Tab-separated table of C-alpha atoms and ligand atoms in Angstrom:
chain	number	residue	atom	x	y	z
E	1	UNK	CA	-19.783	101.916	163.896
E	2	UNK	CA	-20.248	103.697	160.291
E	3	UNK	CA	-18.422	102.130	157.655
E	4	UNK	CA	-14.815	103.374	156.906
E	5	UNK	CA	-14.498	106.421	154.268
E	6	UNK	CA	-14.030	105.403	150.933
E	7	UNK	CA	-11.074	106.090	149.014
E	8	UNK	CA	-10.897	103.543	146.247
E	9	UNK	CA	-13.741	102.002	144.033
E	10	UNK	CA	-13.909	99.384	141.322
E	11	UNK	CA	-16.495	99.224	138.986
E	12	UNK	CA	-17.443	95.631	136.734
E	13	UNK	CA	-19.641	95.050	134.136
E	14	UNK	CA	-21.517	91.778	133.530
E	15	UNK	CA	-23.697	89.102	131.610
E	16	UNK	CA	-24.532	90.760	128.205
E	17	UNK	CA	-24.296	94.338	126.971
E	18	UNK	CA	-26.872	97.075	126.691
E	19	UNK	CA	-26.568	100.472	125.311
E	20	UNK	CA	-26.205	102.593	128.436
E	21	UNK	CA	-23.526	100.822	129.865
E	22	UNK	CA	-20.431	103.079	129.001
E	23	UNK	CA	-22.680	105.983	130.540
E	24	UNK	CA	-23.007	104.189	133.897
E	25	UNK	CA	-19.497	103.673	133.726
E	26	UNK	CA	-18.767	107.371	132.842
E	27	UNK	CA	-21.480	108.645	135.547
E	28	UNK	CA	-19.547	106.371	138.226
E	29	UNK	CA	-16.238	107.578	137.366
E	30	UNK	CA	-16.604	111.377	137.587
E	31	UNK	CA	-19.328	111.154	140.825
E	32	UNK	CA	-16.640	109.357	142.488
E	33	UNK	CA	-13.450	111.710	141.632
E	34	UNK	CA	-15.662	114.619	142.092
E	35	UNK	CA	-15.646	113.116	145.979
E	36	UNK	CA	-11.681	112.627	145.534
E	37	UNK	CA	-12.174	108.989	144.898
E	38	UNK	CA	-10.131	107.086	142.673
E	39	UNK	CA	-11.945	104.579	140.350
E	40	UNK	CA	-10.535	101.438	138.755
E	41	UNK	CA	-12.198	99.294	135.966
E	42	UNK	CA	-12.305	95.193	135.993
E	43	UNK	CA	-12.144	93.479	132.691
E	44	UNK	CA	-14.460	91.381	131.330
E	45	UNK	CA	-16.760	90.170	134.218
E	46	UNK	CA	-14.399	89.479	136.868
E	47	UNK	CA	-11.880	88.124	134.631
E	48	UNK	CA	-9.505	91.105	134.830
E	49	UNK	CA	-9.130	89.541	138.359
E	50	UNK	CA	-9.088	86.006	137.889
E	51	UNK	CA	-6.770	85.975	134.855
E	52	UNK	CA	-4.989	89.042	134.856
E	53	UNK	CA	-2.233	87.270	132.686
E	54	UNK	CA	-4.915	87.403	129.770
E	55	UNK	CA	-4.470	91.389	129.520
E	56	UNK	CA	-1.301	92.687	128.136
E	57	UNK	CA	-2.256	96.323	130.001
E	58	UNK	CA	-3.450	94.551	132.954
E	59	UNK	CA	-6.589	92.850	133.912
E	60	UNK	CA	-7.731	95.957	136.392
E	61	UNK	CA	-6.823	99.280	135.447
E	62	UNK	CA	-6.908	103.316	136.840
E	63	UNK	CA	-10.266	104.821	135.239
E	64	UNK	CA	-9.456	108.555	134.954
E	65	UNK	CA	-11.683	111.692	133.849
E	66	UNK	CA	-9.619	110.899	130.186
E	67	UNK	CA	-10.777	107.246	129.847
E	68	UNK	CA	-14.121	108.071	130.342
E	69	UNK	CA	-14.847	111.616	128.221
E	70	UNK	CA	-17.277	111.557	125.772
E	71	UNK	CA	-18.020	107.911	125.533
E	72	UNK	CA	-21.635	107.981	126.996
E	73	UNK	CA	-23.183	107.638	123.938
E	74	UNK	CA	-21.115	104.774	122.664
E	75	UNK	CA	-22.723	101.509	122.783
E	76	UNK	CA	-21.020	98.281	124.151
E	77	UNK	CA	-18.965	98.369	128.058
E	78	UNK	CA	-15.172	99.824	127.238
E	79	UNK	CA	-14.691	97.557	129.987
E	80	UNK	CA	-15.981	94.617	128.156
E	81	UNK	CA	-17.778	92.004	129.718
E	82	UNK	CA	-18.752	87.957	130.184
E	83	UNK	CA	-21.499	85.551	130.593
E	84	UNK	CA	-19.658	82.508	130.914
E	85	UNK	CA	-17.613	84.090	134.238
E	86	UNK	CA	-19.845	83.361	137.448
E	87	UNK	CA	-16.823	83.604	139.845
E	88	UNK	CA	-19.105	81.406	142.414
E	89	UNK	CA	-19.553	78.981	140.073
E	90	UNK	CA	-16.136	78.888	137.840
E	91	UNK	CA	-16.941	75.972	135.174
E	92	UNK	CA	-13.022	74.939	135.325
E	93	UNK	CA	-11.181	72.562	133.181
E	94	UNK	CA	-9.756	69.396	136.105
E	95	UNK	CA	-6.907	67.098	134.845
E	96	UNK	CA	-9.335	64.515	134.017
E	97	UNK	CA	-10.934	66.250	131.281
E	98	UNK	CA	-13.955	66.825	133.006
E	99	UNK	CA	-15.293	70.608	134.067
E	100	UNK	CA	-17.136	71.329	136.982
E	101	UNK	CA	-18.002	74.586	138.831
E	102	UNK	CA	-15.040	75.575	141.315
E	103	UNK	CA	-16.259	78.501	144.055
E	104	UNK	CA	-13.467	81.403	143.038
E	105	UNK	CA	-15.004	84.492	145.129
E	106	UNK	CA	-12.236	84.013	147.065
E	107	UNK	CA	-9.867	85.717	144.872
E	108	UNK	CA	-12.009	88.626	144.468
E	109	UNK	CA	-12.115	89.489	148.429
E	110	UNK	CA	-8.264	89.045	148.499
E	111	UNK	CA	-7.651	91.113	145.930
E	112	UNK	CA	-10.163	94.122	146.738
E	113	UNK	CA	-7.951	93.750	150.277
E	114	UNK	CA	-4.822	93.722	149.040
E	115	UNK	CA	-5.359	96.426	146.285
E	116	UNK	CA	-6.835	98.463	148.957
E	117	UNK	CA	-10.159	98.380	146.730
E	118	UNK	CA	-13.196	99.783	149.486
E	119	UNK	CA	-16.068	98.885	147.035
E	120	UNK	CA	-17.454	97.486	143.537
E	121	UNK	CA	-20.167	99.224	141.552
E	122	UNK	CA	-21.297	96.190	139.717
E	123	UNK	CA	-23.200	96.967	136.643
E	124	UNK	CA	-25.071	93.960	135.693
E	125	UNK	CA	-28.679	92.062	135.144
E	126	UNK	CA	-29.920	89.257	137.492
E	127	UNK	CA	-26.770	87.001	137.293
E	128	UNK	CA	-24.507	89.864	138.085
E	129	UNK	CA	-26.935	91.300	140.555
E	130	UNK	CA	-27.247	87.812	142.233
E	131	UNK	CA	-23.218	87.544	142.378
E	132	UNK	CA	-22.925	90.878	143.747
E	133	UNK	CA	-25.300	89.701	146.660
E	134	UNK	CA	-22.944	86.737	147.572
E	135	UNK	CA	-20.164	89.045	147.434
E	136	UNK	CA	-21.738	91.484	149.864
E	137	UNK	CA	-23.021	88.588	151.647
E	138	UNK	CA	-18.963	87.810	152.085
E	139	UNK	CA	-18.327	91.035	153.393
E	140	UNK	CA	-17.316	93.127	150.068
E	141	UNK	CA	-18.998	96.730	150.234
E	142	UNK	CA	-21.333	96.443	146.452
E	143	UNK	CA	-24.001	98.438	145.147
E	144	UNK	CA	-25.657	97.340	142.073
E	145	UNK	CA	-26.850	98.982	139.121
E	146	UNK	CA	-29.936	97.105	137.040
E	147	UNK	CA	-29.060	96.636	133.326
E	148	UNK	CA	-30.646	94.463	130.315
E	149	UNK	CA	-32.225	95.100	127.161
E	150	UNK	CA	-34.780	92.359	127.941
E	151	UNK	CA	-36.480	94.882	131.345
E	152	UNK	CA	-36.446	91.221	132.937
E	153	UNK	CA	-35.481	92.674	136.363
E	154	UNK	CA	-37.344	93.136	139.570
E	155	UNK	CA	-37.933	95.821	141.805
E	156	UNK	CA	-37.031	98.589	139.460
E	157	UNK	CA	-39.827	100.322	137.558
E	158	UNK	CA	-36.928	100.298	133.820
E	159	UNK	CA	-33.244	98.770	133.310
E	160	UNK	CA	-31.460	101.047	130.774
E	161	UNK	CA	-30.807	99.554	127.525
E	162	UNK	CA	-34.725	98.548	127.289
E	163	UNK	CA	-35.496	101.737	125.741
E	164	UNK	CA	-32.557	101.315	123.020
E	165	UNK	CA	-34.033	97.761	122.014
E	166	UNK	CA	-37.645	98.695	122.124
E	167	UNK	CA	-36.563	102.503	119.852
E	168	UNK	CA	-34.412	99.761	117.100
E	169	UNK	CA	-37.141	97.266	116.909
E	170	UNK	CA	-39.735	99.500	116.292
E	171	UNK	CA	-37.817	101.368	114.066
E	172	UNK	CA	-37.409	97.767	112.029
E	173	UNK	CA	-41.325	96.869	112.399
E	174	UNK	CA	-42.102	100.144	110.056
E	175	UNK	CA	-39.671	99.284	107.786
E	176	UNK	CA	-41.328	95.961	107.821
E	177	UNK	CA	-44.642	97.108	107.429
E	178	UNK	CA	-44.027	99.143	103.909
E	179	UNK	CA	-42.045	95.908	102.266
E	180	UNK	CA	-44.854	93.339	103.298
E	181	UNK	CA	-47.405	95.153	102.432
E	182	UNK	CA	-45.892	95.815	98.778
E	183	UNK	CA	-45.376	91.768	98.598
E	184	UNK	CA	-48.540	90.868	100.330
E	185	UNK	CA	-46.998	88.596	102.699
E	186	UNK	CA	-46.782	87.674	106.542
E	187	UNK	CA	-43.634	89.198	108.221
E	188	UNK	CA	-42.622	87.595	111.202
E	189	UNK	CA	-40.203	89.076	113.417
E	190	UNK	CA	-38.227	87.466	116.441
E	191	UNK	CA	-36.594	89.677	119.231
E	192	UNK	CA	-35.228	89.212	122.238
E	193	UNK	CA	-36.052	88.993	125.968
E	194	UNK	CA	-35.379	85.371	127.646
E	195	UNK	CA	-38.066	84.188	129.167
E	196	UNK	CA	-39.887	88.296	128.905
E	197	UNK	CA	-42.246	89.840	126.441
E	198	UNK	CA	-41.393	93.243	127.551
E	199	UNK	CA	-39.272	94.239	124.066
E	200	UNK	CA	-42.061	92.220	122.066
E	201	UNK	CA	-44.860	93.761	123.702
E	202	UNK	CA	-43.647	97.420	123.712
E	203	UNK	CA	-42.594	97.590	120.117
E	204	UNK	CA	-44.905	95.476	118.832
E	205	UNK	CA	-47.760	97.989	119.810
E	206	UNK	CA	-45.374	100.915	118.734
E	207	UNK	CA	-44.683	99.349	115.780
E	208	UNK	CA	-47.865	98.466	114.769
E	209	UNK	CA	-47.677	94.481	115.400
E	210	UNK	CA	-50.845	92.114	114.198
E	211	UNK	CA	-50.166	89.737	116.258
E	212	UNK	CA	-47.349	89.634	119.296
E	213	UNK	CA	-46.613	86.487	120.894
E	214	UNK	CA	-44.778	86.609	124.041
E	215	UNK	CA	-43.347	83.852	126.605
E	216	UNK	CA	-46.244	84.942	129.049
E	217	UNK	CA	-48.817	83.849	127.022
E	218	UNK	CA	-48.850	80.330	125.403
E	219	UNK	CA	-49.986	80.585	122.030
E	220	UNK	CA	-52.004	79.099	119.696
E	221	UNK	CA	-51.438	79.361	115.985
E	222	UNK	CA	-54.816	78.784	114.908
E	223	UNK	CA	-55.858	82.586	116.635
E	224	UNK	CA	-52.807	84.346	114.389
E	225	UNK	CA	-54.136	82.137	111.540
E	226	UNK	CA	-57.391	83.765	111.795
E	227	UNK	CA	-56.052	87.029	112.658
E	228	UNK	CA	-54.788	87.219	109.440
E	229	UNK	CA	-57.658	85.744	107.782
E	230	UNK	CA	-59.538	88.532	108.576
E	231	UNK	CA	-57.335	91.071	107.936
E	232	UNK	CA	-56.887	89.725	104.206
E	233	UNK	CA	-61.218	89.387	104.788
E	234	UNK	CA	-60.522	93.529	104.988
E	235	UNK	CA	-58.362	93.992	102.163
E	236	UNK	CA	-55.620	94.467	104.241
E	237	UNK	CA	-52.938	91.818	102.658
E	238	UNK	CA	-49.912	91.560	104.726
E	239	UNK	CA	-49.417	91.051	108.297
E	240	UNK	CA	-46.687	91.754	110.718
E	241	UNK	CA	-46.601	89.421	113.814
E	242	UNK	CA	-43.381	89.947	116.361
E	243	UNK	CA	-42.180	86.937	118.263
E	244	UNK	CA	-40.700	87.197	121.541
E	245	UNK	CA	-37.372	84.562	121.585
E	246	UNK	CA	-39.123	82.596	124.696
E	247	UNK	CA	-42.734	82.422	123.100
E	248	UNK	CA	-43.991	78.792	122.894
E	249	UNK	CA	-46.870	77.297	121.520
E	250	UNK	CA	-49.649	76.217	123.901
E	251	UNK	CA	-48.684	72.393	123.412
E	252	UNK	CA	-45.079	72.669	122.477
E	253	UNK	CA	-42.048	73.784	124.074
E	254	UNK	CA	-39.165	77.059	124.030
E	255	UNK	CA	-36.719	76.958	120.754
E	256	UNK	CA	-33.094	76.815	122.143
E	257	UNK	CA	-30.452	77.725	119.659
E	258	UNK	CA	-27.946	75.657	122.284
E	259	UNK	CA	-28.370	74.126	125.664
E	260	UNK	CA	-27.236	75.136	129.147
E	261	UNK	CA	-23.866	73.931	130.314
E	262	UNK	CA	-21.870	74.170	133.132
E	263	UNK	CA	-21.435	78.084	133.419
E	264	UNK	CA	-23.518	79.276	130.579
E	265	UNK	CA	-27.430	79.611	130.489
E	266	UNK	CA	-29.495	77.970	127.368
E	267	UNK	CA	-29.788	80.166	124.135
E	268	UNK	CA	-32.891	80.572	123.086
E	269	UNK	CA	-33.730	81.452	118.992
E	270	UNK	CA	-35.713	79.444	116.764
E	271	UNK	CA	-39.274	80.170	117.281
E	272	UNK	CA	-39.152	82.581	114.286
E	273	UNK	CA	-38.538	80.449	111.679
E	274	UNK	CA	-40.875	77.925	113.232
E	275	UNK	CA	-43.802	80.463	113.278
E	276	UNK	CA	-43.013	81.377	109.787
E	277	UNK	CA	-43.262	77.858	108.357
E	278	UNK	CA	-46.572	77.302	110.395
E	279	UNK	CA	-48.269	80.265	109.111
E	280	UNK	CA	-47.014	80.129	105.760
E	281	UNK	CA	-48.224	76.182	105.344
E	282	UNK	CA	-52.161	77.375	107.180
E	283	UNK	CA	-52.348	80.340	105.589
E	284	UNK	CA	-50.594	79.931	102.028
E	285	UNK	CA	-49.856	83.546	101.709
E	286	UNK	CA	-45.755	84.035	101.403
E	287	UNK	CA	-44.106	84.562	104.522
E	288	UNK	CA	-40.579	85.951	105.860
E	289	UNK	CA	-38.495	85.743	108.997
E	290	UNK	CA	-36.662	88.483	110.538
E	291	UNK	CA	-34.514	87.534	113.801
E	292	UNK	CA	-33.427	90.683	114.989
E	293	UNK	CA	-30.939	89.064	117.812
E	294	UNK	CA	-28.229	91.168	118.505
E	295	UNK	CA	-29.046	94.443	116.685
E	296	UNK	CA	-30.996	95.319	119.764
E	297	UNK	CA	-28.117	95.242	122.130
E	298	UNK	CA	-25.707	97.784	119.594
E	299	UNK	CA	-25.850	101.075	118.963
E	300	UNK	CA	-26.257	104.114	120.877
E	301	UNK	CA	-28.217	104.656	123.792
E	302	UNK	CA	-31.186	106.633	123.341
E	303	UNK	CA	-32.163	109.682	125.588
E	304	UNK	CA	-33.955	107.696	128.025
E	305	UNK	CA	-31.495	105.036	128.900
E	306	UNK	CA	-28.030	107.381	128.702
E	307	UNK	CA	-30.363	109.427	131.465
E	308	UNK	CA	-31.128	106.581	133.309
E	309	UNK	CA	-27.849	105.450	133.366
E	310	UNK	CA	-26.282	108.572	134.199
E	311	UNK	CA	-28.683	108.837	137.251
E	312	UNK	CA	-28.184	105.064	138.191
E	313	UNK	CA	-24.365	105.481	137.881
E	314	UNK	CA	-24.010	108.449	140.207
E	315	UNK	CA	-26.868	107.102	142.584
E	316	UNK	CA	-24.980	104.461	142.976
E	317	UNK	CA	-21.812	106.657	144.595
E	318	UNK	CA	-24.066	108.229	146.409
E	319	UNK	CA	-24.878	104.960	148.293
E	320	UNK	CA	-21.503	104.397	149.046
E	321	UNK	CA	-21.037	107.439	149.965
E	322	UNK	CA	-23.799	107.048	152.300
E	323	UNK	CA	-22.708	103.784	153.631
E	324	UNK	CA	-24.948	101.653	151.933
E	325	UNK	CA	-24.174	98.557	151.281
E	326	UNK	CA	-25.678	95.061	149.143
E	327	UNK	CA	-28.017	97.083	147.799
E	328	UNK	CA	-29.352	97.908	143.633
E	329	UNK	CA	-30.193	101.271	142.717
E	330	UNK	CA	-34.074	101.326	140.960
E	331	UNK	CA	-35.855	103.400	139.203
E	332	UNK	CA	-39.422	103.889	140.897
E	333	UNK	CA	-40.830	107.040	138.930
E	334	UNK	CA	-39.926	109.999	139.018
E	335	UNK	CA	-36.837	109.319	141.395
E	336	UNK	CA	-34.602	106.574	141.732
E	337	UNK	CA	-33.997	104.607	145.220
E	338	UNK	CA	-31.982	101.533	146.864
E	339	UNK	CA	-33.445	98.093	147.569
E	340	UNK	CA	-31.483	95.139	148.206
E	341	UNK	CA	-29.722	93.302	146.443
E	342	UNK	CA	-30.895	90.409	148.232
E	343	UNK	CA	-34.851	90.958	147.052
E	344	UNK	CA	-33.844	91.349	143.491
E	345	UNK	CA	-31.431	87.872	143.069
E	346	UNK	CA	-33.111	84.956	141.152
E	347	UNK	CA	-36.276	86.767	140.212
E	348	UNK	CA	-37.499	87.751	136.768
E	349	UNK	CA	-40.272	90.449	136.165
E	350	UNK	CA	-42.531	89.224	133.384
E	351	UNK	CA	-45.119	90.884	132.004
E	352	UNK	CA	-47.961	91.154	134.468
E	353	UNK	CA	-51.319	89.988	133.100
E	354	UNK	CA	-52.735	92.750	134.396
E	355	UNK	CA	-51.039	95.306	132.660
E	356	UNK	CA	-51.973	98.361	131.152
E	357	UNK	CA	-49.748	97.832	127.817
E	358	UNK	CA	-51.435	94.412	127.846
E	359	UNK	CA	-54.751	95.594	127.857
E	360	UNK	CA	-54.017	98.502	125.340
E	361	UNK	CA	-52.483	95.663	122.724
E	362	UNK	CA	-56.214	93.849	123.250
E	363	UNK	CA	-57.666	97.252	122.777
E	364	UNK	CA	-56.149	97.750	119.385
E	365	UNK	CA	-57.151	95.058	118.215
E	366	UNK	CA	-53.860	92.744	118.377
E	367	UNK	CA	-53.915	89.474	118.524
E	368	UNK	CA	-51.898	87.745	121.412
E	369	UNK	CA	-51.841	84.347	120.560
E	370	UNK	CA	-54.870	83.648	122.967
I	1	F6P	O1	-30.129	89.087	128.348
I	1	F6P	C1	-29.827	89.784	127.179
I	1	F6P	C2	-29.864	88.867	125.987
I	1	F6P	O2	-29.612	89.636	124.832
I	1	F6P	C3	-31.152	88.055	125.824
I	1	F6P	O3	-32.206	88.811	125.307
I	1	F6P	C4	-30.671	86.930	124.929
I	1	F6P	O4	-31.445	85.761	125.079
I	1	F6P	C5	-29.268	86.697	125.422
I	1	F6P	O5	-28.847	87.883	126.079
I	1	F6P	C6	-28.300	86.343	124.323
I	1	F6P	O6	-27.081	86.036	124.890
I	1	F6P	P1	-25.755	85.803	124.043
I	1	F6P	O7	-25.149	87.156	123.803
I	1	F6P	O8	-24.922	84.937	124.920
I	1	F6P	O9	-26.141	85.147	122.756
């Protein structure tokens, strides 16, 4: 039997933000009216369900052609968003004092049913993609739409808001370049990315990177040491080396800024400052630290991702319009199609040894910590 028609859609957006978001959110909204569809926004994760007491103008509202105009090029999610809200695995507060993870996905199903909601557009990286799964796993009609600054996710060829953080970053490794060259000194520069090197990799060949060290490759301080060695050998007195936040050393561990607890993945940071003080004491040449954190998530989307996400956004009404079902909408150059949801949960896309970009940083000379 085909599925029913649809009538009524809600769309969520979760786990961090990335620029692009607001233009999914706007692509969603007029696709769907265009097909006579009305479109309501969840707050905050899922929390505009599971607290709707929290939001004076209620925790789910209407999403009309007026609430969406001319936002896609803001950054942030007007809807706002959570990663502390993993409705399978609520970390709740008991009477005892203690918290532990209560299943609420529940709630969501009875209120899609009651509210008469047909389907979610969940907007989201792996965590949201993998909750979306369960959901549609539970019977909830969900397509998904890939998002993170960090590029971390599987089976699409891009996530939107990569192309923001790679543009910002780059744009902050030139500025870098002219103030350590006038100083002479070593500028290291951490970004983001979990357990990734896509944003390091990508602007740190852009942006004309010495040395990039990435979570993929285990490094070893002696070969930046040298690296810079030789490019003070040349006359060339400064160095720029970008630091992805999951890069460890070959005999040492991942800098967390906090550790994971019930509901809330580890934060890593750190390894900047520790790189720093390394190659400042083995070199002796002055040296600076740069965490660029959550600069790359602001601003406004660039070209690239608002296009993305205006093709992921309306791709993904198509798929309910078609039916579909549990699936993610990908990009896989030059078009975009649906795979499901269920190959994409739990799995991170690092940087393939055998990549192209890879090679080309080894080309040019750039040291990768190996
Ligand atoms: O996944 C996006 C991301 O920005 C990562 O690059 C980073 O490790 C993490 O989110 C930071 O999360 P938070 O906003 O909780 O500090």
């Amino acid at each position: 039997m085909p599925p029913a028609s649809i009538r009524r859609i809600a769309i969520c957006t979760g786990g961090g933000d990335a620029p692009g978001l607001n233009a999914v959110i706007r692509s969603v909204v007029i696709a769907a009216i265009n097909r006579g569809w009305e479109c309501y926004g969840i707050r905050d994760g899922f929390n505009g369900i599971l607290f709707p007491e929290r939001y004076l103008e209620g925790g789910v509202f209407r999403l009309t052609l007026d609430k969406v105009r001319d936002i896609g090029h803001l950054g942030g999610t007007m809807l706002g968003s959570t990663n502390k809200g993993n409705p399978l695995h609520f970390p709740t507060r008991m009477p005892d004092g203690t918290t532990h993870e209560i299943d609420r996905s529940g709630e969501i199903l009875e209120y899609f049913a009651k509210k008469e909601l047909d389907a979610l557009v969940s907007i989201g990286g792996d965590g949201s993609l993998t909750i979306a799964d369960a959901l549609h796993k539970k019977g909830l009609r969900v397509v998904g739409v890939p998002k993170t600054i960090d590029n971390d996710l599987d089976k699409t060829m891009t996530t939107f808001g990569f192309d923001t953080a790679v543009a910002f970053a780059t744009e902050c490794l030139d500025r870098l370049h002219s103030t350590a060259e006038s100083h002479q000194r070593v500028m290291v520069v951490e970004v983001m990315g979990r357990y990734a090197g896509w944003i390091a990799l990508h602007s740190g060949i852009a942006g004309n990177a010495h040395a990039i060290l990435m979570p993929e490759i285990p490094f070893d301080l002696d070969k930046v040491t040298n690296r810079i060695h030789a490019r003070d050998a040349a006359g060339q007195l400064y160095s720029v080396v970008v630091v992805a936040e999951g890069a460890a050393p070959r005999d040492g561990h991942t800098e967390l800024q906090a550790p994971a607890e019930i509901g809330h993945a580890e934060r890593l940071g750190g390894i900047g400052e520790r790189v720093a003080k390394a190659l400042q004491e083995r070199t002796g040449k002055d040296t600076r630290v740069v965490v660029l954190g959550h600069l790359l998530r602001g601003g406004s989307p660039t070209a690239f991702d608002r296009l993305a996400a205006m093709r992921f956004g309306a791709a993904a009404v198509r798929a309910l319009d078609e039916g579909l079902s549990g699936v993610m909408v990908a990009l896989a150059f030059p078009n975009v199609n649906y795979i499901a949801l269920e190959e994409v949960a739990g799995r991170m896309k690092a940087v393939p040894m055998d990549s192209d970009t890879l090679q080309t940083a080894r080309d040019l000379g750039i040291c990768l910590g190996d």
